[in-house]
């Protein structure tokens, strides 16, 4: 594989094992209080690392190339809102989050999900094609990186 492919795997592994995993105690009702209390600091340290990566001004984790790692980071960074951690402390990460959120396919997918969760699946049908397009785009991105 290429260096870009290795970097993609590096980012995906970091998000999965370090960042995603750091949130686990906050979403697990059976987690010990000591784990829940330690989670925000652990998350903050991981977000500090992401902030440092993005501080060089790159628009995406792989530089100019949007990838599935950006989508995964967007999802996990979104967890900072319901956990009251927020993104204010990390301006580059917040800008990355806003950049991903502004993508039309992401907006369509989020809207479709909101309608499903809110009990209005009939409205979701209106955005079905856009959500499918977003999913297929992510699949194409992954296949392109897999081919590298």
PDB file of C-alpha atoms in Angstrom:
ATOM      1  CA  UNK A   1       0.000   0.000   0.000  1.00  0.00           C
ATOM      2  CA  UNK A   2       0.840   3.652  -0.149  1.00  0.00           C
ATOM      3  CA  UNK A   3       1.750   6.089   2.590  1.00  0.00           C
ATOM      4  CA  UNK A   4      -1.730   7.657   2.266  1.00  0.00           C
ATOM      5  CA  UNK A   5      -3.290   4.242   2.864  1.00  0.00           C
ATOM      6  CA  UNK A   6      -1.103   3.767   5.951  1.00  0.00           C
ATOM      7  CA  UNK A   7      -2.089   7.208   7.253  1.00  0.00           C
ATOM      8  CA  UNK A   8      -5.767   6.399   6.710  1.00  0.00           C
ATOM      9  CA  UNK A   9      -5.412   3.209   8.751  1.00  0.00           C
ATOM     10  CA  UNK A  10      -3.472   5.109  11.405  1.00  0.00           C
ATOM     11  CA  UNK A  11      -6.275   7.663  11.774  1.00  0.00           C
ATOM     12  CA  UNK A  12      -9.033   5.040  11.779  1.00  0.00           C
ATOM     13  CA  UNK A  13      -7.204   2.990  14.410  1.00  0.00           C
ATOM     14  CA  UNK A  14      -6.591   6.039  16.602  1.00  0.00           C
ATOM     15  CA  UNK A  15     -10.219   7.155  16.421  1.00  0.00           C
ATOM     16  CA  UNK A  16     -11.473   3.638  17.193  1.00  0.00           C
ATOM     17  CA  UNK A  17      -9.068   2.600  19.927  1.00  0.00           C
ATOM     18  CA  UNK A  18      -8.260   5.895  21.624  1.00  0.00           C
ATOM     19  CA  UNK A  19     -11.036   8.398  20.999  1.00  0.00           C
ATOM     20  CA  UNK A  20     -14.157   6.251  20.524  1.00  0.00           C
ATOM     21  CA  UNK A  21     -13.082   4.008  23.376  1.00  0.00           C
ATOM     22  CA  UNK A  22     -12.538   7.001  25.678  1.00  0.00           C
ATOM     23  CA  UNK A  23     -16.253   7.837  25.453  1.00  0.00           C
ATOM     24  CA  UNK A  24     -17.380   4.318  26.440  1.00  0.00           C
ATOM     25  CA  UNK A  25     -17.797   4.950  30.186  1.00  0.00           C
ATOM     26  CA  UNK A  26     -20.070   7.915  29.487  1.00  0.00           C
ATOM     27  CA  UNK A  27     -22.475   5.770  27.475  1.00  0.00           C
ATOM     28  CA  UNK A  28     -22.312   2.653  29.654  1.00  0.00           C
ATOM     29  CA  UNK A  29     -24.752   2.678  32.570  1.00  0.00           C
ATOM     30  CA  UNK A  30     -22.792  -0.126  34.206  1.00  0.00           C
ATOM     31  CA  UNK A  31     -19.436   1.664  34.117  1.00  0.00           C
ATOM     32  CA  UNK A  32     -17.908   2.404  37.498  1.00  0.00           C
ATOM     33  CA  UNK A  33     -18.187   5.990  38.724  1.00  0.00           C
ATOM     34  CA  UNK A  34     -14.397   6.295  38.787  1.00  0.00           C
ATOM     35  CA  UNK A  35     -14.333   5.444  35.050  1.00  0.00           C
ATOM     36  CA  UNK A  36     -17.126   7.911  34.278  1.00  0.00           C
ATOM     37  CA  UNK A  37     -15.358  10.653  36.241  1.00  0.00           C
ATOM     38  CA  UNK A  38     -12.030  10.004  34.497  1.00  0.00           C
ATOM     39  CA  UNK A  39     -13.524   9.874  30.987  1.00  0.00           C
ATOM     40  CA  UNK A  40     -13.715  13.644  30.262  1.00  0.00           C
ATOM     41  CA  UNK A  41     -10.012  14.134  30.999  1.00  0.00           C
ATOM     42  CA  UNK A  42      -9.093  11.101  28.908  1.00  0.00           C
ATOM     43  CA  UNK A  43     -11.266  12.369  26.052  1.00  0.00           C
ATOM     44  CA  UNK A  44      -9.715  15.830  26.327  1.00  0.00           C
ATOM     45  CA  UNK A  45      -6.200  14.381  26.016  1.00  0.00           C
ATOM     46  CA  UNK A  46      -7.213  12.495  22.866  1.00  0.00           C
ATOM     47  CA  UNK A  47      -8.907  15.577  21.426  1.00  0.00           C
ATOM     48  CA  UNK A  48      -5.708  17.523  22.164  1.00  0.00           C
ATOM     49  CA  UNK A  49      -3.910  15.069  19.885  1.00  0.00           C
ATOM     50  CA  UNK A  50      -6.467  15.549  17.099  1.00  0.00           C
ATOM     51  CA  UNK A  51      -6.234  19.324  17.528  1.00  0.00           C
ATOM     52  CA  UNK A  52      -2.454  19.137  17.133  1.00  0.00           C
ATOM     53  CA  UNK A  53      -2.868  17.110  13.921  1.00  0.00           C
ATOM     54  CA  UNK A  54      -5.256  19.642  12.423  1.00  0.00           C
ATOM     55  CA  UNK A  55      -3.313  22.705  13.628  1.00  0.00           C
ATOM     56  CA  UNK A  56      -1.213  22.722  10.463  1.00  0.00           C
ATOM     57  CA  UNK A  57      -4.253  24.009   8.570  1.00  0.00           C
ATOM     58  CA  UNK A  58      -5.158  20.867   6.671  1.00  0.00           C
ATOM     59  CA  UNK A  59      -8.859  20.667   5.833  1.00  0.00           C
ATOM     60  CA  UNK A  60      -9.067  16.894   6.388  1.00  0.00           C
ATOM     61  CA  UNK A  61      -7.130  14.283   8.330  1.00  0.00           C
ATOM     62  CA  UNK A  62      -5.331  13.191   5.153  1.00  0.00           C
ATOM     63  CA  UNK A  63      -4.641  16.747   4.047  1.00  0.00           C
ATOM     64  CA  UNK A  64      -6.649  17.717   0.983  1.00  0.00           C
ATOM     65  CA  UNK A  65      -8.315  14.282   0.680  1.00  0.00           C
ATOM     66  CA  UNK A  66     -11.684  13.733   2.359  1.00  0.00           C
ATOM     67  CA  UNK A  67     -11.902  10.181   3.699  1.00  0.00           C
ATOM     68  CA  UNK A  68     -13.902   7.793   5.820  1.00  0.00           C
ATOM     69  CA  UNK A  69     -11.643   8.795   8.735  1.00  0.00           C
ATOM     70  CA  UNK A  70     -13.103  12.303   8.556  1.00  0.00           C
ATOM     71  CA  UNK A  71     -16.598  10.860   8.749  1.00  0.00           C
ATOM     72  CA  UNK A  72     -15.681   8.690  11.725  1.00  0.00           C
ATOM     73  CA  UNK A  73     -14.034  11.641  13.494  1.00  0.00           C
ATOM     74  CA  UNK A  74     -17.147  13.732  12.783  1.00  0.00           C
ATOM     75  CA  UNK A  75     -19.382  11.132  14.430  1.00  0.00           C
ATOM     76  CA  UNK A  76     -17.195  10.716  17.510  1.00  0.00           C
ATOM     77  CA  UNK A  77     -16.544  14.462  17.862  1.00  0.00           C
ATOM     78  CA  UNK A  78     -20.308  14.902  17.777  1.00  0.00           C
ATOM     79  CA  UNK A  79     -20.505  12.986  21.050  1.00  0.00           C
ATOM     80  CA  UNK A  80     -18.889  15.946  22.791  1.00  0.00           C
ATOM     81  CA  UNK A  81     -22.223  17.787  22.709  1.00  0.00           C
ATOM     82  CA  UNK A  82     -24.441  15.330  24.634  1.00  0.00           C
ATOM     83  CA  UNK A  83     -21.592  14.649  27.076  1.00  0.00           C
ATOM     84  CA  UNK A  84     -21.167  18.393  27.775  1.00  0.00           C
ATOM     85  CA  UNK A  85     -17.516  18.360  26.724  1.00  0.00           C
ATOM     86  CA  UNK A  86     -18.043  20.540  23.655  1.00  0.00           C
ATOM     87  CA  UNK A  87     -15.475  21.528  21.052  1.00  0.00           C
ATOM     88  CA  UNK A  88     -14.745  25.121  22.119  1.00  0.00           C
ATOM     89  CA  UNK A  89     -11.336  24.166  23.518  1.00  0.00           C
ATOM     90  CA  UNK A  90     -10.268  22.736  20.137  1.00  0.00           C
ATOM     91  CA  UNK A  91     -10.796  25.362  17.394  1.00  0.00           C
ATOM     92  CA  UNK A  92      -9.191  23.345  14.571  1.00  0.00           C
ATOM     93  CA  UNK A  93     -11.242  20.274  15.439  1.00  0.00           C
ATOM     94  CA  UNK A  94     -14.370  22.433  15.690  1.00  0.00           C
ATOM     95  CA  UNK A  95     -13.630  23.868  12.225  1.00  0.00           C
ATOM     96  CA  UNK A  96     -13.150  20.314  10.880  1.00  0.00           C
ATOM     97  CA  UNK A  97     -16.452  19.265  12.472  1.00  0.00           C
ATOM     98  CA  UNK A  98     -18.255  22.243  10.929  1.00  0.00           C
ATOM     99  CA  UNK A  99     -16.644  21.576   7.530  1.00  0.00           C
ATOM    100  CA  UNK A 100     -17.912  17.984   7.540  1.00  0.00           C
ATOM    101  CA  UNK A 101     -21.340  19.039   8.852  1.00  0.00           C
ATOM    102  CA  UNK A 102     -21.660  21.506   5.952  1.00  0.00           C
ATOM    103  CA  UNK A 103     -21.343  18.776   3.313  1.00  0.00           C
ATOM    104  CA  UNK A 104     -24.740  18.288   1.608  1.00  0.00           C
ATOM    105  CA  UNK A 105     -24.604  14.491   1.863  1.00  0.00           C
ATOM    106  CA  UNK A 106     -23.864  14.686   5.588  1.00  0.00           C
ATOM    107  CA  UNK A 107     -26.727  17.122   6.113  1.00  0.00           C
ATOM    108  CA  UNK A 108     -29.092  14.822   4.226  1.00  0.00           C
ATOM    109  CA  UNK A 109     -28.003  11.778   6.237  1.00  0.00           C
ATOM    110  CA  UNK A 110     -28.339  13.624   9.539  1.00  0.00           C
ATOM    111  CA  UNK A 111     -31.760  14.936   8.596  1.00  0.00           C
ATOM    112  CA  UNK A 112     -32.948  11.491   7.551  1.00  0.00           C
ATOM    113  CA  UNK A 113     -31.681  10.053  10.838  1.00  0.00           C
ATOM    114  CA  UNK A 114     -33.386  12.804  12.827  1.00  0.00           C
ATOM    115  CA  UNK A 115     -36.711  12.068  11.145  1.00  0.00           C
ATOM    116  CA  UNK A 116     -36.323   8.361  11.876  1.00  0.00           C
ATOM    117  CA  UNK A 117     -35.451   8.957  15.525  1.00  0.00           C
ATOM    118  CA  UNK A 118     -38.216  11.529  15.962  1.00  0.00           C
ATOM    119  CA  UNK A 119     -40.869   9.069  14.865  1.00  0.00           C
ATOM    120  CA  UNK A 120     -41.415  10.567  11.419  1.00  0.00           C
ATOM    121  CA  UNK A 121     -40.150   7.856   9.069  1.00  0.00           C
ATOM    122  CA  UNK A 122     -42.430   9.179   6.326  1.00  0.00           C
ATOM    123  CA  UNK A 123     -40.302  12.338   6.193  1.00  0.00           C
ATOM    124  CA  UNK A 124     -37.178  10.213   6.020  1.00  0.00           C
ATOM    125  CA  UNK A 125     -38.372   8.858   2.679  1.00  0.00           C
ATOM    126  CA  UNK A 126     -38.004  12.349   1.195  1.00  0.00           C
ATOM    127  CA  UNK A 127     -34.288  12.293   2.017  1.00  0.00           C
ATOM    128  CA  UNK A 128     -33.687   8.625   1.303  1.00  0.00           C
ATOM    129  CA  UNK A 129     -31.933   9.209  -2.009  1.00  0.00           C
ATOM    130  CA  UNK A 130     -29.593  11.827  -0.548  1.00  0.00           C
ATOM    131  CA  UNK A 131     -28.757   9.574   2.405  1.00  0.00           C
ATOM    132  CA  UNK A 132     -28.042   6.662   0.053  1.00  0.00           C
ATOM    133  CA  UNK A 133     -25.828   8.947  -2.034  1.00  0.00           C
ATOM    134  CA  UNK A 134     -23.870   9.902   1.100  1.00  0.00           C
ATOM    135  CA  UNK A 135     -23.418   6.259   2.046  1.00  0.00           C
ATOM    136  CA  UNK A 136     -22.314   5.278  -1.466  1.00  0.00           C
ATOM    137  CA  UNK A 137     -19.837   8.162  -1.527  1.00  0.00           C
ATOM    138  CA  UNK A 138     -18.291   6.910   1.705  1.00  0.00           C
ATOM    139  CA  UNK A 139     -18.105   3.398   0.255  1.00  0.00           C
ATOM    140  CA  UNK A 140     -16.381   4.697  -2.902  1.00  0.00           C
ATOM    141  CA  UNK A 141     -13.900   6.635  -0.793  1.00  0.00           C
ATOM    142  CA  UNK A 142     -13.092   3.509   1.201  1.00  0.00           C
ATOM    143  CA  UNK A 143     -12.669   1.398  -1.953  1.00  0.00           C
ATOM    144  CA  UNK A 144     -10.367   4.012  -3.481  1.00  0.00           C
ATOM    145  CA  UNK A 145      -8.193   3.987  -0.370  1.00  0.00           C
ATOM    146  CA  UNK A 146      -8.290   0.191  -0.219  1.00  0.00           C
ATOM    147  CA  UNK A 147      -7.020   0.066  -3.808  1.00  0.00           C
ATOM    148  CA  UNK A 148      -3.992   2.220  -2.938  1.00  0.00           C
TER     149      UNK A 148
END
